[in-house]
XYZ file of C-alpha atoms in Angstrom:
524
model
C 0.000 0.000 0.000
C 1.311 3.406 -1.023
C 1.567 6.416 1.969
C -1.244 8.454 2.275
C -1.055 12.020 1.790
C -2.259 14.801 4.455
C -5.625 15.660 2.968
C -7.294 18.147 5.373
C -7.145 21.714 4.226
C -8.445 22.914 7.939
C -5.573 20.908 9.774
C -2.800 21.855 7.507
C -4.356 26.074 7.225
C -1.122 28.143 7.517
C 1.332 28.832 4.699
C -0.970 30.383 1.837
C -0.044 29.563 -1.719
C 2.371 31.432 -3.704
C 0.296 33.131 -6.910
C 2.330 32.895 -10.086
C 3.771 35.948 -11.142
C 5.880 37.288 -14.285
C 9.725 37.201 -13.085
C 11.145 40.893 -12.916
C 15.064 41.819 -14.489
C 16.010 43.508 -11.087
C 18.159 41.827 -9.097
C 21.155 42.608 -7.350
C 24.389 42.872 -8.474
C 26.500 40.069 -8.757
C 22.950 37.654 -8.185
C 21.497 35.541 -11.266
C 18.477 36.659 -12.529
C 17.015 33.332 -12.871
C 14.695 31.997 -10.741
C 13.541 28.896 -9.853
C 10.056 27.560 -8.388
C 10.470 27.504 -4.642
C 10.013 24.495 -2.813
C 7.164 24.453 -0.308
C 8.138 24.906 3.234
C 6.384 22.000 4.026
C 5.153 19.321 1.673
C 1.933 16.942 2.502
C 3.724 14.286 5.272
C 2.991 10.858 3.857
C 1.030 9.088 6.539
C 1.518 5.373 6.165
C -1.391 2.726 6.938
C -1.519 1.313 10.419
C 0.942 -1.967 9.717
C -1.731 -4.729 11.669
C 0.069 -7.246 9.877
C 2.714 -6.636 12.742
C 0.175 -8.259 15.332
C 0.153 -12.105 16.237
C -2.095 -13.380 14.156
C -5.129 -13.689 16.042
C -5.394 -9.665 17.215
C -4.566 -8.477 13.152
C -7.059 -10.909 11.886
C -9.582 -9.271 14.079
C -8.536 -5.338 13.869
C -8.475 -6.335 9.681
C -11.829 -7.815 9.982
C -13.408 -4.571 12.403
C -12.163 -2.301 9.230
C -13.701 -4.173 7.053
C -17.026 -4.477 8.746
C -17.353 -0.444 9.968
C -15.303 0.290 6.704
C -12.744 2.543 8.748
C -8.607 3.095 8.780
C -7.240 0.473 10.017
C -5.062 2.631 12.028
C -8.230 3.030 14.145
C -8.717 -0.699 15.044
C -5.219 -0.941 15.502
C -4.373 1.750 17.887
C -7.213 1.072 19.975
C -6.098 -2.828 19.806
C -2.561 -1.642 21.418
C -4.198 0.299 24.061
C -6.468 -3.148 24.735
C -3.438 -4.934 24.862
C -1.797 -2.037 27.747
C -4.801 -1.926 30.015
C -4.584 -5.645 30.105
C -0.899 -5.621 30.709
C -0.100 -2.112 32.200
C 0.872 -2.187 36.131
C 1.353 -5.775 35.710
C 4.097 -6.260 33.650
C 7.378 -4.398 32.829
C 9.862 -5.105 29.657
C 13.417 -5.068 31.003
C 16.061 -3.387 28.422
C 19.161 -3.538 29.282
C 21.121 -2.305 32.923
C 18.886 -0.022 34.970
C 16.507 0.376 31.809
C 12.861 -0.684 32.792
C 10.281 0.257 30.854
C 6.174 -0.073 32.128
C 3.532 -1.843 29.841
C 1.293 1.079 29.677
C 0.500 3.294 26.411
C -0.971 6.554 24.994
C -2.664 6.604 22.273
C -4.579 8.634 20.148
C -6.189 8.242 16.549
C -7.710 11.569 14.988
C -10.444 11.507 12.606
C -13.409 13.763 11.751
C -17.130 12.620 12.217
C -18.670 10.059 11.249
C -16.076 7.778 11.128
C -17.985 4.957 13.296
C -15.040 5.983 16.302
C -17.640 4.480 18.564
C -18.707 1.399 16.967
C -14.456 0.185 16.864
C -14.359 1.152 20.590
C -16.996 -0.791 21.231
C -15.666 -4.351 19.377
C -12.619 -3.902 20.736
C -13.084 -3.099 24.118
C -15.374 -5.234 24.851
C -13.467 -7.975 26.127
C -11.804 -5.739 28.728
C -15.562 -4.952 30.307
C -16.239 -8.795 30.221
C -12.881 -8.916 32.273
C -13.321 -6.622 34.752
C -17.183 -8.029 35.342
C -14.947 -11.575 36.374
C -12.430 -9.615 38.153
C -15.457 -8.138 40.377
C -17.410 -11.402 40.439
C -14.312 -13.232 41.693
C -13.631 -10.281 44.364
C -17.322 -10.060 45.410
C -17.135 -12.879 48.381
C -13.357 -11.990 49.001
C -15.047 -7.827 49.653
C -17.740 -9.338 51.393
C -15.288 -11.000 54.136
C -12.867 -8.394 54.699
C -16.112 -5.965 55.344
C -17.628 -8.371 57.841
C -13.975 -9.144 59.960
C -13.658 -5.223 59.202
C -16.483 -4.686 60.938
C -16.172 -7.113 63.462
C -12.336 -6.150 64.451
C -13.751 -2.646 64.976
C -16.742 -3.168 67.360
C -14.233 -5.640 69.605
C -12.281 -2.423 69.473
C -14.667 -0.222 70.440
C -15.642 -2.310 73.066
C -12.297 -2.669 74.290
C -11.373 0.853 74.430
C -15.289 1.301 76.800
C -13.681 -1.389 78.764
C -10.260 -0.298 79.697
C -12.122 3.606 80.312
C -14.367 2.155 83.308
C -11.771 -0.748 84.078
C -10.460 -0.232 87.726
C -6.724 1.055 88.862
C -5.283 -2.188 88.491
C -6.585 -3.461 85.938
C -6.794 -0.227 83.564
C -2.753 -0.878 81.923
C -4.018 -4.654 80.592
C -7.434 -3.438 79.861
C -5.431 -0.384 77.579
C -3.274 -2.784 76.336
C -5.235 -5.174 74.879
C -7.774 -1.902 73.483
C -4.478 -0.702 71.331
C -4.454 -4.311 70.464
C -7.226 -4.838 69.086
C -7.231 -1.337 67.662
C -4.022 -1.524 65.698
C -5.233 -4.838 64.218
C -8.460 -3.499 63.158
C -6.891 -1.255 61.675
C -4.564 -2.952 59.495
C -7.428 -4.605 58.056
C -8.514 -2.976 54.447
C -11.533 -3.701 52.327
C -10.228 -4.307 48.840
C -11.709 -2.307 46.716
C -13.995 -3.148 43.581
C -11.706 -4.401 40.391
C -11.838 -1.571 37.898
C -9.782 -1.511 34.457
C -11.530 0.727 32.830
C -12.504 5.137 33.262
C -13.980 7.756 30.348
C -13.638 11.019 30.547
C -12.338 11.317 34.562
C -10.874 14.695 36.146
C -7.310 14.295 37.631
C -8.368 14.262 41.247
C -10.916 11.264 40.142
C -8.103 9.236 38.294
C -5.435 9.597 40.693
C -8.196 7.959 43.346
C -9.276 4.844 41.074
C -5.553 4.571 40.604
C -4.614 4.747 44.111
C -7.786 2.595 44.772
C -6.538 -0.632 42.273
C -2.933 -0.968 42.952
C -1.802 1.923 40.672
C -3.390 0.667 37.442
C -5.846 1.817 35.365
C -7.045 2.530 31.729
C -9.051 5.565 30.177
C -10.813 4.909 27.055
C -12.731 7.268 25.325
C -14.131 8.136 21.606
C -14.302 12.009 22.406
C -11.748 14.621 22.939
C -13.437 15.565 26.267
C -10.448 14.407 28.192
C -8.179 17.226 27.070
C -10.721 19.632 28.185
C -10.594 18.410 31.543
C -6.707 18.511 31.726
C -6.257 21.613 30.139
C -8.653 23.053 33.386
C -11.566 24.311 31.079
C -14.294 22.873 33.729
C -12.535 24.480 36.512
C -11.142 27.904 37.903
C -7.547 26.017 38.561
C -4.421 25.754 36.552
C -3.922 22.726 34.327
C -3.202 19.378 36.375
C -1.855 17.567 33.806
C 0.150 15.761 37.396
C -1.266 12.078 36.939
C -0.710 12.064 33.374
C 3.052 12.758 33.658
C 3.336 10.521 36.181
C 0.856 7.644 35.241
C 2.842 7.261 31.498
C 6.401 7.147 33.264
C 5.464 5.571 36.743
C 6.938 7.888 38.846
C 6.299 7.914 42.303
C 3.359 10.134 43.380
C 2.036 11.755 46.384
C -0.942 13.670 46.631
C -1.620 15.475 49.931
C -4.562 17.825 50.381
C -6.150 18.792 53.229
C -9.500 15.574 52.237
C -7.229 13.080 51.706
C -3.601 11.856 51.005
C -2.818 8.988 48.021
C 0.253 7.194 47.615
C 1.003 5.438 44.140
C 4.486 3.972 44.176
C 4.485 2.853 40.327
C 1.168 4.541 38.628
C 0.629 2.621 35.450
C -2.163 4.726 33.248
C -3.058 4.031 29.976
C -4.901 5.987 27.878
C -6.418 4.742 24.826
C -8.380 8.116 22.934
C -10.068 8.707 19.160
C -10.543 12.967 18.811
C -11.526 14.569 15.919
C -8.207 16.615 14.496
C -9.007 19.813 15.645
C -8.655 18.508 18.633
C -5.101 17.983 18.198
C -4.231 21.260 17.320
C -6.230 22.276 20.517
C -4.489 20.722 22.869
C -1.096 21.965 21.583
C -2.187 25.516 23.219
C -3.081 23.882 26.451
C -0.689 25.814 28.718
C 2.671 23.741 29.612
C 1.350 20.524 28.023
C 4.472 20.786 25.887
C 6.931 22.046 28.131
C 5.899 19.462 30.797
C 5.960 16.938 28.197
C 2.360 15.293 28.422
C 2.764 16.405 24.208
C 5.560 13.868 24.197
C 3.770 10.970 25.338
C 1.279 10.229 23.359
C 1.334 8.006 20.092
C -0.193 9.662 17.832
C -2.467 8.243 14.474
C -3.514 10.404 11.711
C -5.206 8.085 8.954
C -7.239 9.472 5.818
C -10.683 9.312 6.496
C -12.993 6.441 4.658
C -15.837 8.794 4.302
C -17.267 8.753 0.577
C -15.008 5.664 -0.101
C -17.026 3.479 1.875
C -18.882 0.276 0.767
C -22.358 -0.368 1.644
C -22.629 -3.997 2.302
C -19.488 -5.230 3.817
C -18.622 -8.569 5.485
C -19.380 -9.138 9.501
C -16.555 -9.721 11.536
C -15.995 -13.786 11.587
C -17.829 -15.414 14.844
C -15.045 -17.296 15.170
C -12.084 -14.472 14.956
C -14.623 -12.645 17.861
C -14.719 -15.435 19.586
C -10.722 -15.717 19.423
C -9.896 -12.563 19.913
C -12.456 -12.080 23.080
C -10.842 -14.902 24.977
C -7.644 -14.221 24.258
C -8.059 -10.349 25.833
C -10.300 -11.978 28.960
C -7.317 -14.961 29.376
C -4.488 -12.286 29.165
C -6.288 -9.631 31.303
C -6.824 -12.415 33.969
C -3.523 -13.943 34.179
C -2.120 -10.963 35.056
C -4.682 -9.418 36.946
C -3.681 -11.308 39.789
C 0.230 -9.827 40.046
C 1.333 -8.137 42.871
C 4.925 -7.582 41.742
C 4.798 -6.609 37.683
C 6.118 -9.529 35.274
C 9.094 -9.152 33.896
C 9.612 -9.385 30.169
C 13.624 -9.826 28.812
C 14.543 -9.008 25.665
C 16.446 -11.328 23.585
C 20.171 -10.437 22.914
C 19.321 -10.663 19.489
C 16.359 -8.354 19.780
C 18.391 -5.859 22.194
C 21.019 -5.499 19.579
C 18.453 -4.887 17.067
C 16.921 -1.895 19.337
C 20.466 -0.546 19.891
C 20.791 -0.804 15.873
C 17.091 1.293 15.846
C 18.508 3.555 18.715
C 21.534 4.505 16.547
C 19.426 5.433 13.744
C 16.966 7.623 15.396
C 20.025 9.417 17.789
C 21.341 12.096 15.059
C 17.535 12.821 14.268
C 16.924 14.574 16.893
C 19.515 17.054 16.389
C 17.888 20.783 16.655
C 19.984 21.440 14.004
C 19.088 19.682 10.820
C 17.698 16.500 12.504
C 14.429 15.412 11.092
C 13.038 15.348 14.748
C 14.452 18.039 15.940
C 11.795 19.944 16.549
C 10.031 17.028 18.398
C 12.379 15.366 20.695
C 10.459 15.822 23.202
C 8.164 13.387 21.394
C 11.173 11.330 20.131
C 13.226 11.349 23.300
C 10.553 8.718 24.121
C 10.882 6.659 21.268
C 12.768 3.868 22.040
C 11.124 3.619 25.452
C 7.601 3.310 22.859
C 9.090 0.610 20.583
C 10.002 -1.405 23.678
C 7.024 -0.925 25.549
C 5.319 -2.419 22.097
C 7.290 -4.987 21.884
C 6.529 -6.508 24.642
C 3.080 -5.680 24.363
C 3.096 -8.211 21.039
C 5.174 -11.153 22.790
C 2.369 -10.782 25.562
C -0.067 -11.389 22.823
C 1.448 -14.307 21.323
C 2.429 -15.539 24.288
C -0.212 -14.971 27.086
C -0.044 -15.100 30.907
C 3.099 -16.591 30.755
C 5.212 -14.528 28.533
C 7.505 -14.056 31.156
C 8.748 -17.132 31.072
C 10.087 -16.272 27.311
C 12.397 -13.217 26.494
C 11.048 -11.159 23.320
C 12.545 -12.263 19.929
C 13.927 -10.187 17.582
C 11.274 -10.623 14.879
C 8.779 -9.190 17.719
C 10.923 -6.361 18.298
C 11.505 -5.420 15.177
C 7.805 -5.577 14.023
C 7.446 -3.165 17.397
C 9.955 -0.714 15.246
C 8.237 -1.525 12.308
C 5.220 0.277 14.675
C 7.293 3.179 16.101
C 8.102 4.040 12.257
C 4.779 4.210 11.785
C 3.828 6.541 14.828
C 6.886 8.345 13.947
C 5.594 9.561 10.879
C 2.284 10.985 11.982
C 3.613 12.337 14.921
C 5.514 14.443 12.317
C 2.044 15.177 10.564
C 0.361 16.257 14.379
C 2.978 18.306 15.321
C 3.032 20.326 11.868
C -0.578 20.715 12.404
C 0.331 22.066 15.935
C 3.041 24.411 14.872
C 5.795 22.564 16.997
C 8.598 23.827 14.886
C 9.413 27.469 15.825
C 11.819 27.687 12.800
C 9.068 26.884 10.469
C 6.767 29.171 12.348
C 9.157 32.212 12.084
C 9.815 31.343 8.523
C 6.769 31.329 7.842
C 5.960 34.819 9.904
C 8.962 35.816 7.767
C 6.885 35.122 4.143
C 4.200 37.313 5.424
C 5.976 40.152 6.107
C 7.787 39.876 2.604
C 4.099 40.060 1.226
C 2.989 42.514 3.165
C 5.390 45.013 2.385
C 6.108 43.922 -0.928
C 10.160 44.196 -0.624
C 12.049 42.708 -3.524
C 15.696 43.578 -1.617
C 15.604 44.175 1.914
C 17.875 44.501 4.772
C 17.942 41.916 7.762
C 17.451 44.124 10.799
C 14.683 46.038 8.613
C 12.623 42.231 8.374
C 13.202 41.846 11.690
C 11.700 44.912 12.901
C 8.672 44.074 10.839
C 7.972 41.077 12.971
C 6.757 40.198 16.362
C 9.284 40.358 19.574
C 7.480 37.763 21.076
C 7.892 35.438 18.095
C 11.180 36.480 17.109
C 13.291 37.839 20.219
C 16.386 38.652 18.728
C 18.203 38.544 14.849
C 20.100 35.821 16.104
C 16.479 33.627 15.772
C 15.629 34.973 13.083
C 18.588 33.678 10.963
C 17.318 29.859 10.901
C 14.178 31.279 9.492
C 16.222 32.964 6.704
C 18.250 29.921 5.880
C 14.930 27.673 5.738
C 13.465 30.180 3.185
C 16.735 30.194 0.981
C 17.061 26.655 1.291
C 14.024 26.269 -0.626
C 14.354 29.061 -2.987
C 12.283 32.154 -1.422
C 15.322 34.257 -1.041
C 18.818 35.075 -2.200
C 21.380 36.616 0.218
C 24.044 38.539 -1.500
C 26.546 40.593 -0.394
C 26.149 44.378 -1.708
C 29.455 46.033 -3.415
C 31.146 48.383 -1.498
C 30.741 52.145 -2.198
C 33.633 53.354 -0.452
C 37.228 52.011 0.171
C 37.640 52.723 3.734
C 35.134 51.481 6.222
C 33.515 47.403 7.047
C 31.907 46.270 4.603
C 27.773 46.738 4.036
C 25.802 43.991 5.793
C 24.464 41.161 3.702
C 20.957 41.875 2.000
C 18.241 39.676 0.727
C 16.184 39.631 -2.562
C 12.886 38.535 -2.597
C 11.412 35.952 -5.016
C 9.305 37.918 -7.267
C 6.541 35.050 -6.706
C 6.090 36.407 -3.202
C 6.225 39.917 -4.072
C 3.633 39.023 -7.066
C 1.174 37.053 -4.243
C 1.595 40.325 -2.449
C 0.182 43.150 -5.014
């Protein structure tokens, strides 16, 4: 299958198109009078198709089959099928790298599309197993509850009446009678009433999934077919600041501690997983939410861009196979279950073969992210995380094809390298989200830069006298502004030339620039 181009005019909005315009005999000296078409700043990214052929085969027979029937990108499907695979695994399993490296089973992801694209029908076949799983999980935990209320209860009245007995005992007896009160009051309690299984949250505030995650052991999943999430993180329901808190913490598992003056939570290893489908304004939305780059909650997420089916779509399509269902149900439920039960997180290995093939991957990706001519440069944030993704994935697949008990076999090299295969894939539309969220500042200011060339219809100008034409809060000093320059005569919009002197004595004049005459034409 060939890589789709970007196709939404509202996401990729920005950089207007040049207007053809006669070429004009007035260039500097000393600089050709020939030009050539300029090369857009940035091109349509190529988005490729989800790869589900990655996927043991059981899980890409079914995500294929879900396309098929709700005639939708695989991408969705298959990025809602990883996050399956994380709430079943996440806070119960951890892939071990190499040395200190430890990385949790948990994901974020998020597939944009606009509506109509049946987001809620593929949430609904593919997370249905994970309901059917937690309604065991609280079935199974129902008489276990049930006990540790009653000797709750029971440890507390003997207690009680205890602590009444030691208050009216008499002088000598009062120091046994308080003894055996603390007794019975320290053991009463040390006994807690586990609370109700739960894998699963929608659309939760901060305060309400750091309690559910304090509440089960640190784990939990939030799945959702609306954006509303982001809403609630970015503060819009409330008069606070962004607490964006859980969701750092929750993706890395880092420690957290949340004291307030109601109540105090402890999660030594938070494991969160969030598995979302937004339309793609909502990506650009949540690029303004205030630190949610800085902080890095931008940087976590794995993010799925797929051309929309609408228009394309067939009528009468073929059901989903009873039988690939039935597979695919029972393998979620059996691997949900298995691990359900973990106190201390399985640990996956990685082959040596398969380590040496993410140290190969690692190698690669390194001079990428380069600010300076590295293709994710502009996103390390995002691709600082990378590896950590790929191996997460990876052994999110050998859990697949191995169940339960994929601890007891270290991840092969084929399965890491299909995770790659998978990190390529988010790599390149995270490149296509970020565009649409203006993440690079150099293509920002060049693009700042264009406008003002327009708008004052220069065909030579001065550095300083560009400069001055643009914002201070965009462009601070010259010194930013030259990357912007070099990006625009990279791909043709400008010449700099170096005027002739007009005197002996003296420095020499200060580079100029001359204009393509496209952008002065676009500008009359």
């Amino acid at each position: 299958m060939t890589p789709q181009p970007v196709d939404s005019p509202d996401l990729w909005a920005g950089l207007p198109t040049l207007e053809q315009s006669p070429g004009e005999d007035d260039t500097a000296p000393g600089v050709p009078d020939v030009w050539e078409d300029p090369v857009p700043l940035t091109g349509r990214r190529e988005r490729p198709p989800f790869p589900a052929r990655v996927f043991p085969a059981w899980l890409g027979e079914f995500v294929a089959a879900v396309a098929e029937e709700t005639q939708t990108p695989v991408d969705l499907a298959g990025s809602i099928a990883l996050a399956v695979l994380a709430t079943a695994a996440g806070g119960r399993s951890v892939v071990h790298v190499r040395g200190n490296w430890r990385e949790p089973t948990n994901l974020y992801t998020v597939v944009a599309l606009p509506p109509g694209n049946r987001k809620s029908a593929v949430f609904t076949l593919l997370t249905d197993p994970l309901f059917e799983a937690e309604k065991q999980l609280k079935a199974a935990m129902k008489p276990v509850i049930v006990e540790a209320e009653v000797t709750a209860r029971l440890a507390k009245e003997a207690a009680d009446k205890a602590a009444a007995k030691a208050a009216s005992a008499e002088a000598d007896k009062r120091d046994q009678a308080v003894a055996t009160a603390v007794g019975l009051a320290q053991t009463a309690d040390t006994l807690a009433v586990p609370a109700e299984p739960v894998l699963l949250a929608d659309d939760s505030t901060p305060e309400t999934v750091t309690s559910l995650m304090a509440e089960q052991g640190g784990r939990l999943s939030v799945m959702s077919d609306e954006g509303g999430i982001f809403d609630i993180i970015a503060g819009r329901y409330s008069s606070g600041a962004p607490n964006m808190e859980v969701f750092l913490k929750g993706h890395a598992g880092g420690r957290l501690r949340v004291t307030r003056q109601t109540r105090r939570e402890y999660i030594d290893a938070p494991a969160l997983t969030m598995g979302l489908a937004v339309q793609p304004e909502v990506l650009q939305a949540i690029g303004q939410i205030k630190g949610a780059k800085g902080r890095g909650l931008l940087g976590r997420f794995l993010y799925s861009l797929p051309v929309s089916t609408v228009g394309d779509r067939k009528v009468i399509t073929d059901p989903v196979p009873e039988q690939t269902a039935a597979t695919y149900t029972a393998n979620v439920i059996d691997l949900t279950l298995k691990l359900a039960g973990w106190t201390d997180p399985a640990l996956i290995q990685l082959s040596p073969e398969a380590d040496t093939a993410l140290i190969r991957y690692q190698e690669r990706v390194e001079p990428q992210l380069k600010a300076r001519g590295g293709k994710l440069g502009h996103i390390t944030d995002w691709a600082a995380k990378l590896a950590g993704a790929v191996a997460r994935m990876a052994a999110l697949l050998h859990l697949a094809e191995h169940g339960g008990n994929g601890y007891a076999h270290p991840v092969t090299e084929t399965t890491l390298s299909a995770a790659i295969e998978l990190g390529e894939y988010y790599t390149a539309h995270a490149l296509a989200v970020f565009d649409a969220m203006g993440a690079d500042p150099v293509l920002g200011r060049a693009r700042s830069v264009l406008d003002a060339l327009r708008d004052n219809g220069w065909e030579d100008v001065s550095r300083r006298d560009v400069f001055t034409a643009l914002s201070r809060s965009e462009v601070p000093t010259i010194t930013d502004l030259e990357p912007a320059l070099a990006l625009l005569e990279d791909h043709g919009y400008l010449r700099s030339y170096q005027p002739e002197r007009t005197g002996k004595r003296g420095r020499p004049p200060a580079p100029r620039l001359q204009v393509h005459p496209k952008v002065r034409g676009s500008g009359r």
